[in-house]
DNA sequence: AGAAGGTCGTTTTTT
DNA sequence: ACGACCTTCT
């Protein structure tokens, strides 16, 4: 790299008197130092709940207020939700200018760059984005085309292939090492896999497809291919801010370096104790390497916790002590008072759900809004029982980390039609819509795709003379007619979606004949979503990169209703905070996950996950687990509580026993709230008749008699 | 040969 | 409740 001469700012030094926001008054000294730091590389190590987000928001405001153009500030966050929240809050602080800062997720930001410059790496700018499932489908096609599993030795299934290849890209390792490390059963297939991986890459290139990893990887390749482009992009990155840096992987760290390569102003914020995306290639050690990669890094620490009470932090500190970690920060709070965190063994899964649902109703009675309460779990199916219990009691909730709208098969069908209209080379989408037609299976679809994407100049015009069989010709003609009609540039997006739905409905009812009425509402939701966009390409990208939770849609009918309770995987709860947190299914094999036990370092990662869950809580924390579980084939069996909660002293984590209200009373009065020994803030006797003042309680079901 | 339809075994976490 | 695999049908 060329020698660098640093020019000093010609502007007079900024005095606090000239600023609208009172940074010194609003922030503690550590936060203030971070928010008002001058340029250059800065690493902020911030413990859970220490006002990391707040500091970044003030940082944005400060930069904008001291003369940096908002368009030249880049704020990279882990989710779009986080980016939106930050810029909105910064805007409240200062003014609307903050909304013009660039950013979002790494993937979204890279997409923007690629759309502008894709031609440099031989991609059209209307390339399609493949989500993980789409990528797996492409691999499945290539696998059968290449005849990889003709012999009777087993070949990895499509999802495994996708995971393997993604891991190779994200972890910056060789296929060899990955196989040895994680897939020893497939090491002998190394050559086949290497070849399949090459085919996959070539196929994506020739069909204008990019999977999630490509969005990062191809951006780096773009920068490598053209210094001019890199300089142009980096010139617009006057200040680069990265949130959750502990969860970035090698690719992302590389990207940050490129973005900052012109101005050198980069501030990263993170907490090594909260690194929970190892499976995606993140390595918490990255955060320690930052100072090595950027000479003269200023290191700042945030240690005062503003979120949780001291008893909750005591548990958190106790937990994280068990992990190998290089940074020592003990969180402290000024909020000394507070309930002890509780561990609640429930007799079985239904009882666990009853406990959570009833506690939520009590808290709500005491004035805690539902949306200040969260139920967290390791994996999304952990919540199935609870979802039933909540539905029975009419408690509204959103679930994060569950099935996304754009992942539902029927929505993927509709999307695929739009994708083909957008990018006629999109073989993955073609494959999907062709196989919906009666008489077309994998083989015919493959032949037709080849014709449509290679032989035909314009498949939509030349649709009269393809290699068609009478078996499906009439259905195919209808498909072409629909595609032609939605490609009309004058057609509004909503009209395009309506046209697809008109065409798709009969196919939909046939394909999902057993349960299509249940899926029907999703199609309506999809139309209303499309109304907010006028550009097809933006709409498609948005759905791919910022998928909408299915349960979030159930809520928008009831706008008058109170904001819903939050159910979330621990991963999706990152960065959020709640008055009360329930952590359910704290079981050995679930948290820590049994899969993690096999991997070196896996248990530590799970421990950090547990730590993240605990530190979401402000006032109350309940950790529960069922003592008995039921599994098909296995029947009922005794569970082991998570190793993370055994052996913690009672004065740090208080054991609580669930007691069933008198069984006779329960039969007559459905108000069957259990006693919690000394735990419930307002422990009213429960032998009264049901209280009508609790609307969502009114049609509570009888909760069965599990004993 | 290739598609359709039924059956069996199954499931971490996310952009 | 979903997908991979096997059997039967066109």
XYZ file of C-alpha atoms (C1' of nucleotides) in Angstrom:
732
model
C 0.000 0.000 0.000
C 1.145 3.500 -0.742
C 2.571 5.702 1.934
C -0.126 7.587 3.716
C -0.074 11.223 4.684
C -2.707 12.143 7.195
C -4.232 15.570 6.866
C -5.492 17.248 9.962
C -8.943 18.671 9.995
C -9.058 22.336 9.147
C -12.206 22.801 11.146
C -11.793 24.437 14.529
C -12.069 21.955 17.404
C -15.642 21.289 18.364
C -16.781 22.619 21.664
C -19.647 21.084 23.577
C -21.355 24.486 23.573
C -21.930 24.294 19.831
C -23.679 20.946 20.003
C -27.378 20.258 20.322
C -26.991 17.055 22.267
C -25.427 17.147 25.704
C -23.111 14.185 25.344
C -21.338 14.662 28.641
C -24.547 14.760 30.581
C -26.318 11.924 28.796
C -23.460 9.449 28.879
C -21.136 8.075 31.503
C -17.424 8.875 31.053
C -16.633 5.583 29.323
C -19.557 5.931 26.942
C -18.724 9.549 26.333
C -15.173 8.677 25.375
C -16.424 6.174 22.838
C -19.129 8.376 21.362
C -16.874 11.361 20.874
C -13.651 9.560 19.963
C -11.722 11.110 17.135
C -11.046 9.046 14.024
C -8.812 6.049 13.579
C -9.425 2.489 14.711
C -11.365 2.088 17.946
C -12.310 -1.117 19.711
C -15.067 -0.864 22.295
C -15.342 -3.878 24.538
C -18.738 -3.657 26.119
C -20.320 -6.083 28.531
C -23.972 -7.051 28.372
C -26.364 -4.204 29.098
C -23.669 -1.543 29.359
C -25.322 0.789 26.887
C -23.530 -0.390 23.789
C -26.406 0.487 21.512
C -26.914 3.799 23.224
C -23.271 4.640 22.761
C -23.378 3.810 19.064
C -26.472 5.948 18.614
C -24.763 8.898 20.271
C -21.720 8.210 18.156
C -23.791 8.503 15.001
C -25.396 11.704 16.224
C -22.026 13.117 17.221
C -20.468 12.394 13.856
C -23.365 13.913 11.979
C -23.481 16.909 14.255
C -19.778 17.609 13.922
C -19.969 17.798 10.175
C -19.669 14.288 8.787
C -22.124 13.787 5.988
C -24.663 11.168 7.109
C -24.322 9.378 3.766
C -20.696 8.727 4.498
C -21.330 7.035 7.846
C -21.727 3.255 7.560
C -23.397 1.445 10.424
C -23.134 -2.332 10.126
C -25.391 -4.316 12.380
C -26.432 -7.871 12.838
C -30.042 -7.551 11.836
C -31.988 -5.000 9.900
C -34.180 -4.583 12.920
C -31.172 -3.363 14.883
C -30.113 -0.970 12.122
C -33.580 0.498 11.838
C -33.909 0.937 15.552
C -30.560 2.659 15.836
C -31.061 5.139 13.047
C -34.555 5.937 14.283
C -33.292 6.574 17.773
C -30.420 8.657 16.488
C -32.937 10.675 14.524
C -34.953 11.362 17.680
C -31.786 12.528 19.341
C -30.657 14.843 16.617
C -32.754 15.209 13.509
C -33.807 13.439 10.335
C -30.306 13.601 8.886
C -29.354 10.498 10.865
C -31.799 8.469 8.850
C -29.582 8.941 5.846
C -26.653 7.002 7.268
C -25.804 3.934 5.215
C -25.864 0.466 6.561
C -27.822 -2.483 7.714
C -26.506 -6.016 7.714
C -23.295 -6.940 6.000
C -25.340 -8.894 3.492
C -27.669 -6.018 2.683
C -24.861 -3.495 2.397
C -22.881 -5.793 0.106
C -25.960 -6.372 -1.996
C -26.190 -2.668 -2.671
C -22.575 -2.594 -3.819
C -22.973 -5.661 -5.999
C -26.102 -4.357 -7.692
C -24.106 -1.348 -8.806
C -20.928 -3.078 -9.889
C -21.810 -6.713 -10.620
C -20.780 -6.381 -14.249
C -17.145 -6.171 -13.131
C -17.323 -9.805 -12.017
C -19.514 -10.912 -14.933
C -22.858 -10.875 -13.226
C -25.922 -9.056 -14.509
C -27.201 -6.635 -11.902
C -30.556 -8.370 -11.672
C -29.017 -11.535 -10.203
C -31.235 -13.495 -7.825
C -30.544 -14.223 -4.181
C -30.715 -17.807 -2.979
C -31.614 -18.450 0.620
C -30.259 -21.569 2.292
C -33.150 -23.726 1.098
C -32.863 -22.459 -2.489
C -29.146 -23.169 -2.424
C -29.829 -26.695 -1.187
C -32.323 -27.225 -4.010
C -29.759 -26.158 -6.586
C -27.269 -28.559 -5.070
C -29.838 -31.326 -5.216
C -30.306 -30.732 -8.939
C -26.562 -30.749 -9.513
C -26.142 -33.839 -7.392
C -28.547 -35.891 -9.452
C -27.325 -34.387 -12.731
C -23.779 -35.400 -11.908
C -24.854 -38.841 -10.749
C -22.941 -38.528 -7.518
C -24.918 -41.039 -5.554
C -25.227 -43.804 -8.125
C -23.117 -46.154 -6.072
C -24.671 -47.477 -2.927
C -22.412 -45.592 -0.605
C -24.293 -42.747 0.930
C -23.766 -39.249 -0.348
C -24.562 -36.221 1.797
C -28.108 -34.948 1.462
C -28.783 -31.572 -0.032
C -29.032 -29.667 3.230
C -25.766 -31.131 4.440
C -24.049 -30.204 1.197
C -25.247 -26.647 1.535
C -24.053 -26.455 5.140
C -20.678 -27.923 4.250
C -19.990 -25.546 1.410
C -21.211 -22.575 3.377
C -18.959 -23.516 6.274
C -15.935 -23.756 3.998
C -16.576 -20.222 2.781
C -17.399 -18.689 6.123
C -14.799 -20.373 8.253
C -12.036 -19.697 5.857
C -10.868 -23.313 5.947
C -10.258 -25.961 3.322
C -12.798 -28.630 2.530
C -10.243 -31.153 3.763
C -10.041 -29.661 7.217
C -13.774 -29.226 7.444
C -14.442 -32.849 6.538
C -11.881 -34.085 9.007
C -13.293 -31.829 11.668
C -17.033 -32.114 11.293
C -17.888 -34.777 8.727
C -15.434 -37.644 9.218
C -17.965 -40.028 7.644
C -17.576 -38.252 4.293
C -13.822 -37.738 4.102
C -13.460 -40.367 1.377
C -15.799 -38.319 -0.837
C -13.473 -35.367 -0.823
C -12.823 -35.319 -4.573
C -16.483 -35.670 -5.510
C -17.401 -32.926 -3.090
C -14.703 -30.640 -4.364
C -15.961 -31.138 -7.886
C -19.571 -30.618 -6.914
C -18.558 -27.409 -5.212
C -16.899 -26.185 -8.398
C -19.988 -27.107 -10.407
C -22.159 -25.258 -7.952
C -20.067 -22.140 -8.257
C -20.099 -22.324 -12.045
C -23.829 -22.939 -12.114
C -24.496 -19.888 -9.980
C -22.294 -17.785 -12.215
C -23.972 -18.896 -15.436
C -27.493 -18.556 -14.048
C -27.015 -15.227 -12.276
C -27.515 -16.612 -8.798
C -25.910 -15.599 -5.529
C -26.361 -17.336 -2.232
C -25.920 -15.530 1.081
C -22.230 -16.323 1.230
C -21.696 -15.015 -2.282
C -22.977 -11.619 -1.224
C -19.935 -11.327 1.029
C -17.461 -13.352 -0.981
C -18.246 -11.801 -4.350
C -17.986 -8.325 -2.879
C -14.470 -9.133 -1.780
C -13.745 -10.543 -5.219
C -15.137 -7.412 -6.755
C -12.779 -5.267 -4.688
C -9.917 -7.505 -5.653
C -10.827 -7.286 -9.308
C -11.109 -3.532 -9.351
C -9.210 -1.106 -7.220
C -11.250 1.673 -8.733
C -14.484 0.205 -7.413
C -12.992 -0.471 -4.009
C -11.751 3.083 -3.770
C -15.047 4.465 -4.873
C -16.944 2.468 -2.282
C -14.437 3.066 0.501
C -14.328 6.773 -0.246
C -17.959 6.908 0.801
C -17.163 5.152 4.081
C -15.817 8.092 6.046
C -16.686 6.345 9.305
C -17.360 2.628 9.601
C -19.194 1.475 12.740
C -19.689 -2.220 13.441
C -22.000 -3.570 16.105
C -21.675 -7.100 17.572
C -18.157 -7.449 16.263
C -17.626 -10.671 18.235
C -19.995 -12.382 15.827
C -18.296 -11.408 12.601
C -16.356 -14.019 10.702
C -13.174 -13.782 8.671
C -14.999 -12.648 5.525
C -16.748 -9.877 7.355
C -13.600 -8.752 9.104
C -11.996 -8.589 5.668
C -14.861 -6.516 4.344
C -14.555 -4.062 7.214
C -10.891 -3.641 6.377
C -11.776 -2.900 2.760
C -14.518 -0.435 3.639
C -12.133 1.418 5.929
C -9.229 1.282 3.496
C -9.507 4.888 2.382
C -10.331 6.786 5.544
C -9.170 4.408 8.261
C -11.949 5.399 10.650
C -13.415 2.239 12.042
C -15.108 1.652 15.360
C -16.130 -1.850 16.337
C -18.199 -2.714 19.376
C -18.572 -6.132 20.890
C -18.394 -8.521 23.806
C -16.377 -11.708 23.602
C -18.627 -13.289 26.232
C -21.605 -12.983 23.902
C -20.200 -14.636 20.817
C -22.842 -17.136 19.729
C -22.474 -17.515 15.981
C -19.583 -19.923 15.774
C -21.644 -22.183 13.516
C -21.601 -19.380 11.023
C -17.883 -18.982 11.142
C -17.681 -16.344 13.859
C -14.768 -16.633 16.197
C -14.809 -14.608 19.390
C -11.037 -14.363 19.156
C -11.500 -12.052 16.156
C -12.237 -9.280 18.548
C -8.833 -9.677 20.173
C -7.107 -9.683 16.824
C -8.561 -6.334 15.940
C -5.769 -4.345 17.640
C -3.196 -6.439 15.775
C -4.832 -5.751 12.453
C -5.159 -2.047 13.069
C -2.064 -0.469 14.564
C -2.728 2.315 17.067
C -6.147 1.010 18.011
C -7.767 2.837 20.868
C -9.336 0.311 23.237
C -12.260 1.415 25.354
C -14.289 -0.566 27.848
C -17.876 -0.226 29.019
C -18.477 -1.977 32.311
C -21.399 -0.461 34.099
C -24.576 -2.369 33.501
C -27.729 -0.320 33.225
C -30.052 -3.156 32.458
C -30.230 -5.738 35.171
C -30.503 -5.886 38.928
C -27.464 -7.033 40.883
C -28.879 -10.522 41.664
C -29.247 -11.190 37.948
C -25.732 -9.960 37.290
C -24.426 -12.112 40.136
C -25.793 -15.145 38.361
C -24.423 -13.960 35.021
C -20.957 -13.381 36.485
C -21.121 -16.741 38.207
C -21.998 -18.431 34.918
C -19.424 -16.791 32.719
C -16.643 -17.573 35.174
C -16.889 -21.145 34.005
C -15.874 -20.229 30.462
C -12.432 -19.878 29.009
C -12.096 -16.284 28.233
C -9.419 -13.781 27.792
C -11.154 -10.612 28.806
C -12.115 -10.010 32.363
C -14.976 -7.767 32.987
C -17.188 -8.195 35.947
C -20.476 -6.482 35.442
C -21.778 -4.285 38.181
C -25.009 -2.432 38.625
C -26.226 0.364 40.844
C -29.537 -1.418 41.093
C -28.725 -3.490 44.174
C -32.254 -4.510 44.999
C -34.096 -7.238 43.178
C -35.562 -10.695 43.191
C -33.225 -13.629 43.029
C -33.267 -15.438 39.704
C -35.269 -18.640 40.099
C -34.885 -22.145 38.780
C -38.213 -23.905 38.339
C -38.371 -27.630 37.735
C -41.775 -28.556 36.301
C -43.143 -32.094 36.405
C -43.510 -32.211 32.633
C -43.582 -30.042 29.534
C -47.269 -29.142 29.796
C -46.796 -28.021 33.360
C -43.842 -25.944 32.355
C -45.993 -24.182 29.776
C -48.804 -23.698 32.270
C -46.391 -22.177 34.730
C -45.041 -19.736 32.160
C -48.458 -18.789 30.813
C -49.909 -18.215 34.265
C -46.948 -16.214 35.469
C -47.247 -14.037 32.405
C -50.881 -13.328 33.185
C -49.992 -12.410 36.756
C -47.232 -10.084 35.669
C -49.608 -8.458 33.247
C -52.082 -7.957 36.079
C -49.334 -6.205 37.986
C -48.882 -3.815 35.119
C -45.963 -5.302 33.240
C -46.825 -4.870 29.543
C -46.734 -8.099 27.562
C -44.093 -6.819 25.203
C -41.730 -6.302 28.131
C -41.804 -10.036 28.804
C -39.886 -12.617 26.799
C -39.768 -16.372 26.721
C -36.427 -17.587 25.417
C -35.369 -21.034 24.247
C -32.522 -22.785 22.522
C -34.382 -23.988 19.456
C -37.673 -22.935 18.031
C -39.518 -26.218 18.494
C -38.960 -25.863 22.245
C -41.847 -23.417 22.211
C -44.516 -25.570 20.541
C -46.148 -26.573 23.830
C -46.109 -23.034 25.071
C -47.600 -21.688 21.857
C -50.580 -23.962 22.367
C -50.940 -22.818 25.964
C -50.778 -19.156 24.941
C -53.286 -19.597 22.155
C -55.707 -21.279 24.520
C -55.483 -18.298 26.818
C -55.647 -15.735 24.037
C -52.319 -14.251 24.981
C -50.978 -12.536 21.850
C -47.369 -13.266 20.984
C -44.767 -12.916 18.245
C -42.266 -15.645 17.781
C -38.833 -14.811 16.483
C -36.694 -17.568 15.112
C -39.599 -19.667 13.925
C -40.757 -20.264 10.391
C -40.473 -17.217 8.216
C -43.148 -16.222 5.752
C -40.746 -16.446 2.838
C -39.682 -19.926 3.916
C -43.161 -21.402 3.727
C -43.409 -23.682 0.694
C -46.466 -21.990 -0.796
C -44.934 -18.542 -0.496
C -41.759 -19.813 -2.086
C -43.910 -20.975 -4.985
C -45.365 -17.512 -5.509
C -41.970 -15.885 -5.069
C -40.431 -18.191 -7.657
C -42.771 -16.831 -10.335
C -41.712 -13.283 -9.524
C -38.080 -14.325 -9.499
C -38.280 -15.815 -12.967
C -39.908 -12.650 -14.222
C -37.105 -10.646 -12.646
C -34.261 -12.909 -13.719
C -35.183 -15.391 -16.491
C -31.857 -17.129 -15.915
C -32.872 -18.121 -12.388
C -32.776 -21.890 -12.726
C -33.674 -22.451 -9.093
C -36.942 -20.583 -9.474
C -37.703 -22.216 -12.829
C -37.226 -25.595 -11.244
C -39.748 -24.816 -8.608
C -42.490 -23.440 -10.819
C -42.105 -26.117 -13.491
C -42.431 -28.963 -11.035
C -45.744 -27.580 -9.856
C -47.201 -28.623 -13.192
C -48.740 -32.032 -13.591
C -46.582 -34.236 -15.772
C -43.336 -32.399 -15.031
C -40.887 -33.940 -12.581
C -37.192 -33.456 -11.924
C -35.957 -34.739 -15.266
C -38.347 -32.829 -17.516
C -37.797 -29.712 -15.447
C -34.058 -30.016 -15.979
C -34.470 -30.296 -19.749
C -36.886 -27.407 -19.924
C -34.625 -25.204 -17.783
C -31.747 -25.939 -20.061
C -33.871 -24.915 -23.011
C -35.181 -21.791 -21.309
C -31.849 -20.534 -19.993
C -29.549 -21.581 -22.783
C -31.203 -22.421 -26.094
C -33.946 -19.855 -26.176
C -33.075 -16.217 -26.660
C -36.229 -15.166 -24.972
C -38.213 -18.014 -23.452
C -41.239 -15.784 -23.048
C -41.517 -15.053 -26.732
C -40.174 -18.307 -28.145
C -42.571 -20.327 -26.042
C -44.297 -21.710 -29.116
C -41.500 -23.918 -30.308
C -39.734 -25.540 -27.395
C -39.047 -29.225 -26.835
C -42.483 -29.793 -25.371
C -44.484 -32.944 -24.868
C -48.272 -33.038 -25.096
C -48.330 -34.319 -21.555
C -48.004 -30.879 -20.068
C -48.135 -28.458 -22.984
C -51.372 -26.731 -22.057
C -50.303 -26.173 -18.466
C -46.975 -24.833 -19.658
C -48.664 -22.375 -22.019
C -50.679 -20.972 -19.152
C -47.482 -20.530 -17.175
C -45.802 -18.675 -20.026
C -48.813 -16.437 -20.495
C -48.713 -15.521 -16.820
C -44.995 -14.852 -16.861
C -45.314 -12.679 -19.950
C -48.060 -10.659 -18.359
C -46.122 -9.948 -15.159
C -43.045 -8.909 -17.095
C -44.935 -5.942 -18.474
C -42.926 -2.993 -17.137
C -46.080 -0.932 -16.676
C -47.649 -3.457 -14.388
C -47.581 -2.457 -10.727
C -46.064 -4.945 -8.338
C -49.364 -5.668 -6.595
C -50.968 -6.427 -9.927
C -48.135 -8.773 -10.751
C -48.651 -10.584 -7.483
C -52.406 -10.791 -8.098
C -51.763 -12.211 -11.547
C -49.453 -14.878 -10.141
C -52.011 -15.762 -7.491
C -54.813 -16.103 -10.035
C -52.682 -18.508 -11.968
C -51.287 -20.284 -8.924
C -54.453 -20.851 -6.871
C -55.618 -24.032 -8.612
C -52.116 -25.472 -8.414
C -51.935 -24.408 -4.793
C -55.147 -26.191 -3.868
C -53.983 -29.328 -5.598
C -50.458 -29.339 -4.189
C -51.537 -28.710 -0.619
C -54.920 -30.422 -0.832
C -54.844 -31.544 2.787
C -54.267 -28.221 4.439
C -54.494 -25.412 1.926
C -57.192 -23.517 3.823
C -54.662 -23.027 6.638
C -52.117 -21.643 4.225
C -54.550 -19.407 2.407
C -54.216 -16.422 4.780
C -50.473 -16.289 4.080
C -51.205 -15.585 0.435
C -53.387 -12.647 1.414
C -50.670 -11.364 3.718
C -48.254 -11.643 0.891
C -50.386 -9.395 -1.297
C -50.636 -6.762 1.397
C -46.878 -6.883 1.882
C -46.351 -6.270 -1.802
C -48.470 -3.140 -1.581
C -45.691 -1.402 0.297
C -43.247 -1.804 -2.578
C -43.298 -0.680 -6.136
C -40.109 -2.303 -7.275
C -40.049 -6.051 -7.776
C -36.313 -6.403 -7.316
C -36.312 -4.509 -4.024
C -39.273 -6.511 -2.792
C -37.587 -9.829 -3.559
C -34.312 -8.795 -1.964
C -36.075 -7.489 1.107
C -37.903 -10.760 1.650
C -34.699 -12.732 1.217
C -32.539 -10.654 3.531
C -35.057 -9.552 6.114
C -37.552 -12.364 6.326
C -40.795 -11.726 8.136
C -41.870 -13.950 10.983
C -45.111 -15.774 10.285
C -46.483 -15.014 13.723
C -45.744 -11.320 13.276
C -48.399 -11.287 10.568
C -51.064 -12.779 12.790
C -50.680 -9.699 14.930
C -51.310 -6.984 12.427
C -55.007 -7.787 12.156
C -55.353 -6.803 15.764
C -53.741 -3.411 15.792
C -55.907 -2.216 18.635
C -54.664 -5.042 20.781
C -51.856 -4.642 23.233
C -48.354 -5.206 21.894
C -47.655 -8.920 22.000
C -45.493 -11.069 24.233
C -42.142 -12.043 22.728
C -41.121 -15.641 22.158
C -37.661 -15.936 20.768
C -34.706 -18.161 20.241
C -31.782 -16.944 22.272
C -29.987 -16.140 19.046
C -32.751 -13.859 17.856
C -32.965 -12.121 21.224
C -29.440 -10.807 20.934
C -29.203 -7.159 21.782
C -32.708 -6.985 23.253
C -33.816 -6.508 26.842
C -36.969 -7.337 28.787
C -38.467 -6.654 32.187
C -38.985 -10.353 32.766
C -37.315 -13.264 31.032
C -38.369 -16.903 31.088
C -35.770 -19.328 29.859
C -37.482 -22.633 29.167
C -36.226 -26.158 28.486
C -32.952 -25.692 30.347
C -32.105 -29.318 29.748
C -28.973 -31.266 29.122
C -28.984 -32.090 25.420
C -30.993 -28.995 24.601
C -28.934 -26.265 26.267
C -26.150 -27.301 25.833
C -27.339 -28.864 22.637
C -26.299 -32.483 22.190
C -24.751 -31.542 18.865
C -22.458 -29.080 20.554
C -21.056 -31.721 22.870
C -19.255 -33.413 20.031
C -17.371 -30.353 18.908
C -14.328 -28.943 20.592
C -15.284 -25.641 22.139
C -18.943 -26.451 21.617
C -19.898 -26.432 25.267
C -18.305 -23.037 25.793
C -20.347 -21.634 22.954
C -23.504 -23.004 24.574
C -22.457 -21.478 27.869
C -22.141 -18.092 26.208
C -25.592 -18.660 24.759
C -26.887 -19.314 28.249
C -25.142 -16.136 29.384
C -26.776 -14.118 26.632
C -30.190 -15.446 27.675
C -29.682 -14.514 31.327
C -28.409 -11.041 30.611
C -31.533 -10.095 28.628
C -33.408 -9.754 31.938
C -33.868 -6.482 33.777
C -35.931 -7.418 36.849
C -37.076 -11.033 36.853
C -35.509 -14.191 35.555
C -37.097 -17.635 35.626
C -35.202 -20.636 34.347
C -37.403 -23.688 33.971
C -37.258 -27.236 32.711
C -39.527 -30.279 32.579
C -38.415 -33.215 34.697
C -40.214 -35.688 32.477
C -40.308 -35.651 28.730
C -42.184 -37.610 26.176
C -40.803 -38.697 22.878
C -42.282 -40.975 20.290
C -40.675 -44.426 20.341
C -38.899 -43.578 23.517
C -41.957 -42.947 25.620
C -41.655 -41.008 28.843
C -38.262 -40.559 30.295
C -36.499 -38.619 32.999
C -34.531 -35.601 31.938
C -31.327 -34.088 33.251
C -31.316 -30.416 34.065
C -28.758 -28.391 32.149
C -25.246 -28.616 33.509
C -25.251 -24.824 33.524
C -27.790 -24.638 36.352
C -26.643 -27.485 38.540
C -24.258 -26.658 41.298
C -25.129 -22.988 41.536
C -25.580 -21.894 45.167
C -29.169 -21.340 46.304
C -28.444 -17.732 47.202
C -27.526 -17.019 43.576
C -30.145 -19.097 41.832
C -33.129 -19.872 44.005
C -34.875 -23.224 43.571
C -38.649 -22.936 43.348
C -41.212 -25.666 43.679
C -44.461 -25.665 41.726
C -47.427 -26.629 43.823
C -50.773 -27.525 42.328
C -53.751 -25.700 43.814
C -56.127 -28.021 45.566
C -57.243 -30.530 42.976
C -60.896 -30.365 44.032
C -60.984 -26.594 43.652
C -59.435 -26.892 40.305
C -62.267 -29.031 39.046
C -64.880 -26.454 39.904
C -63.008 -23.272 39.323
C -60.808 -23.150 36.281
C -58.685 -20.647 38.112
C -55.963 -23.088 38.888
C -52.975 -20.917 39.480
C -50.286 -22.684 41.389
C -48.490 -21.509 44.461
C -44.965 -20.526 44.028
C -43.324 -20.768 47.386
C -42.336 -17.285 48.336
C -41.665 -16.310 44.760
C -44.614 -14.514 43.377
C -44.566 -10.793 44.005
C -48.273 -10.728 44.670
C -49.199 -14.065 46.088
C -52.944 -13.776 46.387
C -54.761 -16.889 47.489
C -56.176 -18.663 44.515
C -59.309 -20.137 45.963
C -61.497 -17.366 44.615
C -63.751 -17.621 41.608
C -62.292 -16.541 38.255
C -61.815 -12.873 37.892
C -63.639 -11.298 34.979
C -61.328 -8.319 34.972
C -58.771 -10.404 33.139
C -60.069 -10.544 29.601
C -57.425 -12.782 28.122
C -58.061 -15.082 31.005
C -61.762 -15.404 30.371
C -61.738 -18.366 28.055
C -58.772 -20.079 29.454
C -59.212 -23.801 28.986
C -59.192 -26.171 31.858
C -55.636 -26.998 32.240
C -56.087 -30.693 32.507
C -55.137 -32.696 35.506
C -51.698 -33.931 34.810
C -51.294 -35.691 38.089
C -38.000 -43.807 -18.192
C -39.919 -40.750 -15.462
C -43.811 -39.086 -12.512
C -47.013 -39.704 -8.740
C -48.184 -41.252 -4.402
C -47.465 -43.450 -0.076
C -44.498 -44.480 3.973
C -40.992 -44.060 7.164
C -37.774 -41.615 10.081
C -36.819 -36.733 11.794
C -35.570 -31.781 13.411
C -29.960 -26.180 16.414
C -28.863 -21.738 16.169
C -29.158 -17.333 11.006
C -27.950 -13.810 6.963
C -46.143 -31.716 11.134
C -41.482 -32.351 6.253
C -38.421 -34.385 3.487
C -35.872 -38.396 1.669
C -36.732 -42.844 -0.194
C -39.353 -46.711 -2.082
C -43.169 -48.681 -4.776
C -46.489 -48.482 -8.190
C -48.528 -46.478 -12.139
C -48.514 -44.089 -16.854
